[in-house]
XYZ file of C-alpha atoms in Angstrom:
428
model
C -26.446 2.709 -12.360
C -24.383 3.231 -9.226
C -20.682 2.433 -9.198
C -18.206 1.677 -6.450
C -15.592 4.200 -5.344
C -12.920 2.080 -7.025
C -14.888 1.561 -10.260
C -12.618 0.379 -13.085
C -12.846 0.041 -16.856
C -10.218 -2.712 -16.791
C -11.636 -6.193 -17.243
C -12.200 -8.028 -13.981
C -10.382 -10.948 -15.600
C -7.086 -9.032 -15.614
C -6.868 -9.179 -11.799
C -4.119 -11.547 -10.694
C -2.480 -11.641 -14.143
C 0.430 -9.967 -15.928
C -1.685 -8.799 -18.875
C -1.414 -5.072 -18.167
C 2.243 -5.113 -17.098
C 4.414 -2.687 -19.093
C 7.239 -5.154 -19.676
C 7.567 -7.248 -22.807
C 10.212 -8.890 -24.917
C 12.393 -6.933 -27.342
C 11.615 -7.286 -31.045
C 14.047 -9.745 -32.652
C 15.575 -8.950 -36.030
C 14.800 -12.391 -37.454
C 12.568 -15.385 -36.604
C 11.269 -18.494 -38.266
C 7.654 -17.440 -37.674
C 6.035 -14.108 -36.824
C 2.545 -14.166 -35.316
C 0.395 -11.031 -35.326
C -1.962 -10.851 -32.350
C -1.516 -12.223 -28.820
C -5.009 -13.578 -28.140
C -6.032 -17.220 -27.954
C -5.276 -17.827 -31.640
C -1.833 -16.243 -31.734
C -0.711 -17.486 -28.338
C -1.824 -21.056 -29.037
C 0.009 -20.996 -32.371
C 3.136 -19.547 -30.764
C 3.048 -22.169 -28.015
C 2.941 -25.025 -30.524
C 5.627 -23.498 -32.760
C 7.935 -22.935 -29.789
C 7.363 -26.491 -28.566
C 8.526 -27.706 -31.991
C 11.851 -25.926 -31.542
C 11.290 -23.139 -34.103
C 11.923 -19.494 -33.263
C 8.691 -17.510 -33.009
C 7.751 -13.978 -32.017
C 4.278 -12.550 -31.390
C 3.679 -8.851 -32.036
C 0.722 -7.174 -30.348
C -0.606 -3.687 -31.099
C -1.588 -3.100 -27.443
C -0.568 -4.773 -24.187
C -0.482 -8.556 -24.314
C -3.887 -10.201 -24.483
C -5.551 -6.785 -24.778
C -8.288 -7.808 -27.215
C -11.372 -9.953 -26.958
C -9.600 -13.041 -25.601
C -9.126 -11.491 -22.149
C -12.570 -9.845 -22.125
C -15.041 -12.599 -22.942
C -17.134 -14.895 -20.759
C -14.761 -17.826 -20.687
C -17.170 -20.384 -22.113
C -15.248 -23.507 -23.173
C -17.920 -25.779 -24.571
C -20.661 -28.249 -23.907
C -23.651 -26.729 -25.662
C -26.537 -28.670 -27.150
C -25.211 -28.685 -30.688
C -25.122 -26.072 -33.445
C -28.218 -26.716 -35.576
C -27.939 -23.394 -37.398
C -24.383 -24.259 -38.433
C -25.524 -27.649 -39.684
C -28.335 -26.030 -41.694
C -25.917 -23.597 -43.331
C -23.439 -26.354 -44.134
C -25.593 -29.403 -44.974
C -24.279 -32.915 -45.263
C -20.919 -34.232 -44.110
C -19.337 -30.759 -43.933
C -21.835 -29.548 -41.335
C -21.595 -32.782 -39.366
C -17.805 -32.565 -39.352
C -17.996 -28.960 -38.121
C -20.263 -29.972 -35.253
C -17.911 -32.794 -34.263
C -15.013 -30.337 -34.093
C -16.506 -28.286 -31.259
C -16.210 -30.942 -28.518
C -12.753 -31.754 -29.924
C -11.795 -28.101 -29.407
C -13.121 -28.084 -25.841
C -11.175 -31.243 -25.056
C -8.055 -29.656 -26.558
C -8.320 -26.750 -24.111
C -8.647 -29.068 -21.119
C -5.574 -31.040 -22.208
C -3.576 -27.855 -22.779
C -4.462 -26.572 -19.301
C -3.308 -29.820 -17.732
C -0.136 -30.165 -19.801
C 1.026 -26.604 -19.111
C -0.248 -26.528 -15.500
C -2.414 -23.435 -16.073
C -4.895 -22.631 -13.294
C -7.675 -20.880 -15.202
C -10.407 -21.418 -12.586
C -12.282 -23.963 -14.697
C -15.831 -24.609 -13.507
C -18.067 -27.429 -14.751
C -21.366 -25.971 -13.616
C -23.236 -26.058 -16.902
C -24.786 -23.803 -19.518
C -28.383 -22.565 -19.548
C -29.873 -21.311 -22.823
C -32.840 -19.030 -22.106
C -35.580 -18.690 -24.730
C -36.926 -15.193 -25.377
C -40.040 -16.390 -27.236
C -42.270 -19.493 -26.971
C -41.402 -20.513 -30.541
C -37.688 -20.385 -29.830
C -38.212 -22.517 -26.731
C -40.030 -25.099 -28.836
C -37.021 -25.272 -31.172
C -34.586 -25.557 -28.256
C -36.655 -28.282 -26.610
C -36.696 -30.251 -29.862
C -32.903 -30.023 -30.135
C -32.521 -31.017 -26.474
C -34.583 -34.140 -27.127
C -32.001 -35.501 -29.579
C -30.539 -38.810 -28.326
C -27.022 -37.435 -27.867
C -28.305 -34.545 -25.769
C -30.521 -36.773 -23.655
C -27.541 -39.057 -22.992
C -25.515 -36.001 -21.927
C -28.134 -35.144 -19.300
C -29.510 -32.047 -21.030
C -32.635 -30.837 -19.218
C -35.607 -28.815 -20.464
C -37.586 -26.408 -18.259
C -40.891 -24.772 -19.206
C -41.470 -21.083 -18.450
C -43.228 -21.818 -15.146
C -40.307 -24.018 -14.041
C -37.481 -21.619 -14.822
C -37.685 -19.397 -11.710
C -37.218 -22.164 -9.144
C -34.868 -24.397 -11.101
C -32.673 -22.292 -13.403
C -32.689 -18.541 -12.710
C -34.782 -16.386 -10.378
C -36.276 -14.423 -13.278
C -39.710 -14.234 -14.905
C -38.328 -12.885 -18.176
C -37.925 -16.068 -20.213
C -40.200 -18.575 -21.946
C -38.246 -21.661 -21.040
C -34.714 -22.939 -20.698
C -32.465 -25.780 -21.773
C -29.618 -26.708 -19.418
C -26.527 -28.759 -20.208
C -24.965 -29.733 -16.862
C -21.604 -30.708 -18.394
C -20.687 -27.383 -19.986
C -17.519 -25.713 -18.724
C -16.297 -22.141 -18.294
C -13.032 -20.580 -17.128
C -11.388 -17.275 -16.260
C -10.262 -16.049 -19.713
C -7.725 -13.603 -18.298
C -5.915 -16.289 -16.340
C -6.132 -18.634 -19.322
C -4.536 -16.286 -21.864
C -1.979 -15.110 -19.280
C -1.071 -18.733 -18.537
C -0.815 -19.612 -22.219
C 1.504 -16.660 -22.910
C 3.709 -17.649 -19.972
C 3.772 -21.262 -21.174
C 4.780 -20.197 -24.683
C 7.549 -18.032 -23.220
C 8.835 -20.972 -21.184
C 9.214 -22.852 -24.453
C 11.110 -19.951 -26.045
C 8.461 -17.772 -27.734
C 8.864 -13.988 -27.643
C 5.932 -11.629 -27.054
C 6.380 -7.999 -28.081
C 3.656 -5.579 -27.007
C 2.835 -2.115 -28.375
C 4.284 -3.309 -31.674
C 1.470 -2.851 -34.176
C 2.215 -4.354 -37.599
C 2.330 -1.489 -40.108
C 3.360 -3.137 -43.370
C 4.651 -6.380 -44.799
C 6.397 -7.323 -48.000
C 7.864 -10.438 -49.531
C 6.666 -14.016 -49.793
C 6.840 -17.265 -47.798
C 10.428 -17.867 -46.800
C 11.370 -14.200 -46.973
C 8.938 -11.808 -45.291
C 9.800 -8.319 -44.044
C 7.384 -6.905 -41.475
C 7.560 -3.318 -40.248
C 6.129 -2.689 -36.779
C 5.952 0.292 -34.444
C 9.000 -1.151 -32.682
C 11.089 -1.853 -35.755
C 11.525 -4.315 -38.595
C 11.647 -8.091 -38.369
C 12.423 -10.755 -40.962
C 10.399 -13.974 -40.904
C 10.076 -17.099 -42.998
C 6.347 -17.396 -42.258
C 3.549 -15.143 -40.984
C 0.439 -16.181 -39.048
C -2.498 -13.927 -38.233
C -4.298 -14.156 -34.914
C -6.133 -10.849 -35.272
C -9.670 -12.207 -35.835
C -12.213 -9.369 -35.383
C -9.414 -6.877 -34.700
C -7.916 -7.166 -38.184
C -7.040 -3.725 -39.495
C -6.690 -2.454 -43.051
C -3.318 -4.164 -43.420
C -5.186 -7.466 -43.284
C -8.134 -6.520 -45.471
C -8.819 -10.116 -46.492
C -9.879 -10.952 -42.926
C -11.402 -7.551 -42.257
C -13.897 -8.063 -45.101
C -14.927 -11.488 -43.817
C -15.370 -10.940 -40.084
C -17.958 -8.647 -38.510
C -16.856 -7.520 -35.021
C -19.999 -7.331 -32.894
C -19.079 -5.079 -29.969
C -20.629 -5.543 -26.551
C -20.174 -4.368 -22.982
C -19.570 -6.419 -19.843
C -20.286 -5.310 -16.283
C -19.396 -6.941 -12.974
C -21.026 -6.126 -9.662
C -19.299 -5.424 -6.418
C -18.761 -8.453 -4.201
C -22.104 -9.797 -2.967
C -23.145 -12.346 -0.381
C -22.548 -15.806 -1.879
C -25.871 -17.121 -0.568
C -27.619 -14.258 -2.366
C -25.817 -15.071 -5.623
C -26.749 -18.726 -5.249
C -30.383 -17.746 -4.730
C -30.350 -16.028 -8.130
C -28.799 -18.972 -9.915
C -29.999 -22.275 -8.409
C -27.737 -24.299 -10.716
C -24.890 -21.731 -10.798
C -24.637 -22.181 -14.549
C -23.394 -19.830 -17.232
C -26.302 -18.238 -19.150
C -27.080 -16.964 -22.612
C -30.331 -16.048 -24.297
C -31.496 -16.297 -27.881
C -32.257 -12.761 -28.994
C -30.153 -10.586 -31.278
C -27.708 -8.614 -29.158
C -27.808 -11.668 -26.920
C -27.391 -11.479 -23.173
C -24.663 -13.448 -21.415
C -24.286 -13.662 -17.673
C -22.751 -15.850 -15.009
C -21.700 -15.850 -11.391
C -17.998 -15.170 -10.985
C -15.865 -18.278 -10.352
C -15.890 -17.531 -6.592
C -19.689 -16.957 -6.647
C -19.278 -13.466 -5.149
C -20.269 -11.360 -8.167
C -22.692 -11.296 -11.049
C -21.093 -10.693 -14.450
C -23.488 -9.544 -17.158
C -22.983 -8.655 -20.822
C -24.937 -7.627 -23.863
C -23.669 -7.769 -27.437
C -24.605 -5.460 -30.285
C -24.243 -2.224 -28.310
C -22.526 0.901 -29.675
C -19.006 1.412 -28.404
C -15.350 0.720 -29.028
C -12.268 -0.502 -27.202
C -10.933 3.047 -26.947
C -14.080 4.802 -25.723
C -15.703 5.194 -22.312
C -17.770 2.038 -21.635
C -19.998 3.668 -19.016
C -22.859 4.794 -21.311
C -23.193 1.268 -22.684
C -22.648 -0.143 -19.201
C -25.724 1.749 -18.022
C -27.749 0.016 -20.739
C -26.368 -3.354 -19.691
C -27.287 -2.570 -16.076
C -30.822 -1.860 -17.232
C -30.929 -5.260 -18.943
C -29.491 -6.906 -15.853
C -32.113 -5.455 -13.532
C -34.897 -6.214 -16.013
C -33.719 -9.818 -15.890
C -32.952 -9.879 -12.169
C -34.717 -7.034 -10.308
C -33.097 -8.331 -7.127
C -29.866 -6.645 -8.296
C -31.335 -3.131 -8.505
C -29.314 -1.948 -5.482
C -26.054 -3.625 -6.482
C -23.171 -1.335 -7.373
C -21.056 -1.928 -10.461
C -17.319 -2.237 -9.867
C -16.102 -3.120 -13.384
C -17.250 -2.311 -16.918
C -15.360 -3.072 -20.098
C -15.937 -3.529 -23.843
C -15.531 -6.783 -25.729
C -16.436 -8.156 -29.132
C -17.418 -11.301 -31.002
C -16.000 -12.018 -34.461
C -18.912 -13.182 -36.637
C -18.542 -14.721 -40.095
C -21.082 -14.684 -42.923
C -21.385 -18.470 -42.931
C -21.393 -18.900 -39.149
C -18.230 -21.021 -39.192
C -14.600 -20.426 -38.184
C -11.911 -20.709 -40.841
C -8.306 -21.842 -41.119
C -6.239 -21.231 -44.224
C -3.649 -19.314 -46.210
C -4.159 -16.140 -48.238
C -1.375 -14.813 -50.442
C 1.149 -16.800 -48.425
C -0.091 -15.579 -45.006
C -1.641 -18.134 -42.639
C -4.734 -17.299 -40.597
C -7.294 -18.748 -38.207
C -10.340 -16.624 -37.444
C -14.090 -16.180 -37.124
C -15.180 -18.036 -33.997
C -18.745 -16.710 -33.664
C -18.773 -16.745 -29.862
C -16.786 -19.968 -29.375
C -13.395 -18.314 -29.172
C -12.006 -19.872 -25.993
C -12.122 -23.382 -27.417
C -12.075 -22.875 -31.161
C -9.424 -20.121 -31.278
C -7.152 -22.234 -29.099
C -7.759 -25.292 -31.277
C -7.410 -23.609 -34.660
C -4.501 -21.537 -33.343
C -2.740 -24.836 -32.584
C -3.434 -26.089 -36.116
C -2.268 -22.793 -37.616
C 0.954 -23.331 -35.688
C 1.248 -26.839 -37.100
C 0.726 -25.551 -40.642
C 3.333 -22.833 -40.101
C 5.986 -25.434 -39.287
C 5.104 -27.485 -42.357
C 2.683 -30.088 -40.973
C 0.111 -30.737 -43.717
C -1.531 -33.778 -42.093
C -5.112 -34.074 -40.884
C -6.813 -31.460 -43.086
C -9.608 -29.861 -41.073
C -13.112 -29.183 -42.363
C -12.534 -25.489 -41.623
C -9.736 -25.459 -44.208
C -11.988 -26.920 -46.902
C -14.922 -24.517 -46.622
C -14.860 -21.311 -48.712
C -14.460 -18.162 -46.597
C -17.258 -15.862 -47.817
C -17.629 -12.109 -47.643
C -20.442 -9.827 -48.806
C -20.154 -7.305 -51.585
C -21.711 -4.587 -49.379
C -19.305 -5.150 -46.484
C -15.855 -3.565 -46.372
C -15.025 -3.995 -42.697
C -17.095 -1.085 -41.376
C -20.007 -1.906 -39.041
C -21.997 1.252 -39.791
C -25.153 -0.855 -40.251
C -25.172 -2.419 -36.768
C -27.414 0.149 -34.971
C -30.181 -0.144 -37.580
C -29.871 -3.931 -37.699
C -30.076 -4.147 -33.913
C -33.278 -2.084 -33.791
C -34.906 -4.048 -36.607
C -34.144 -7.525 -35.280
C -35.064 -6.679 -31.706
C -38.356 -5.269 -32.957
C -39.068 -8.469 -34.892
C -37.803 -10.610 -31.960
C -35.643 -12.622 -34.329
C -32.980 -15.056 -33.217
C -29.556 -14.823 -34.807
């Protein structure tokens, strides 16, 4: 893997934003609501709470938006359904969960318009690439459902993929939804934080929550920047929940991955790789995700399930992602890499996100790769619950939030699981 002279381990998405700026608000001594975590969940909750006229502060352990929200692929929604979710939650519960995903995507689009956030939204579609013939057969069956046919979902056999979907011989077929949307996640979270601040919310960075005591109506939270009193607490920590929030930590598995972005390339060359200019994902464990950048000048490529952390050097994992990229698109063998950064997906044991209250502390978490839309949506509803709105109970509040007796928050098992599932070519 060759890198540019100005190679950076900062996410490409941070360019043109205030996410890495050193300035932040001072920690107040008292607020109505304290939110922990400044990603999509926490920022969406803070925005809604501030719009209601309550005082709200968000404390972030790193710089604002540091976690997965500003590092992901920006996929909003428009897939071909979630059959695995429906199988794991049969009946009305599963159907209600499926209906919530387009609602969440619509929520994001309305929020962007209402707050005048330019997040470089593109409606160029999503392509799901099958890594085995059997998986393609399952995808094609799902794509043939009436609702998907009405939405214009297309199916391409292996011999049709190269000319119509992606200039690669690696896959056994593809399903394309032309209506799916994606955005620049850095500009989205930056815009949401700025919108919340305009409405009066405070955002305090480098203020990790260290301890909390009390009960609803009278919480005391100690942070690295001091102590704050709050009537209510909401958690937006998702897969970054530390030992202080063990309830979430035991229920969310953070699957770490690495993202790389090429140097700027000729736009005609990029278009030749991606005839439909869609966003892509495949179906194997440690799934691949890739897309052209919003300006169609770069290729952004990621693989989940790789070893690494947010504090380590991403270059060893980036080299493995580059190998995957060139195995998928050999045409990129001479491209230099300008950016490489870690990210993660918060995975739950039942495949569903959750909204609720544990020991008086509100939370929304566990988005399983749908964080842009679902974290924004459930963050909004967490904000509504924190100001006392009990209307419109969501299906994600009704479902039990499972853990596993062998899991304590440590992902020591991930390397062995990755090797096993890749060997068996299983889809997860």
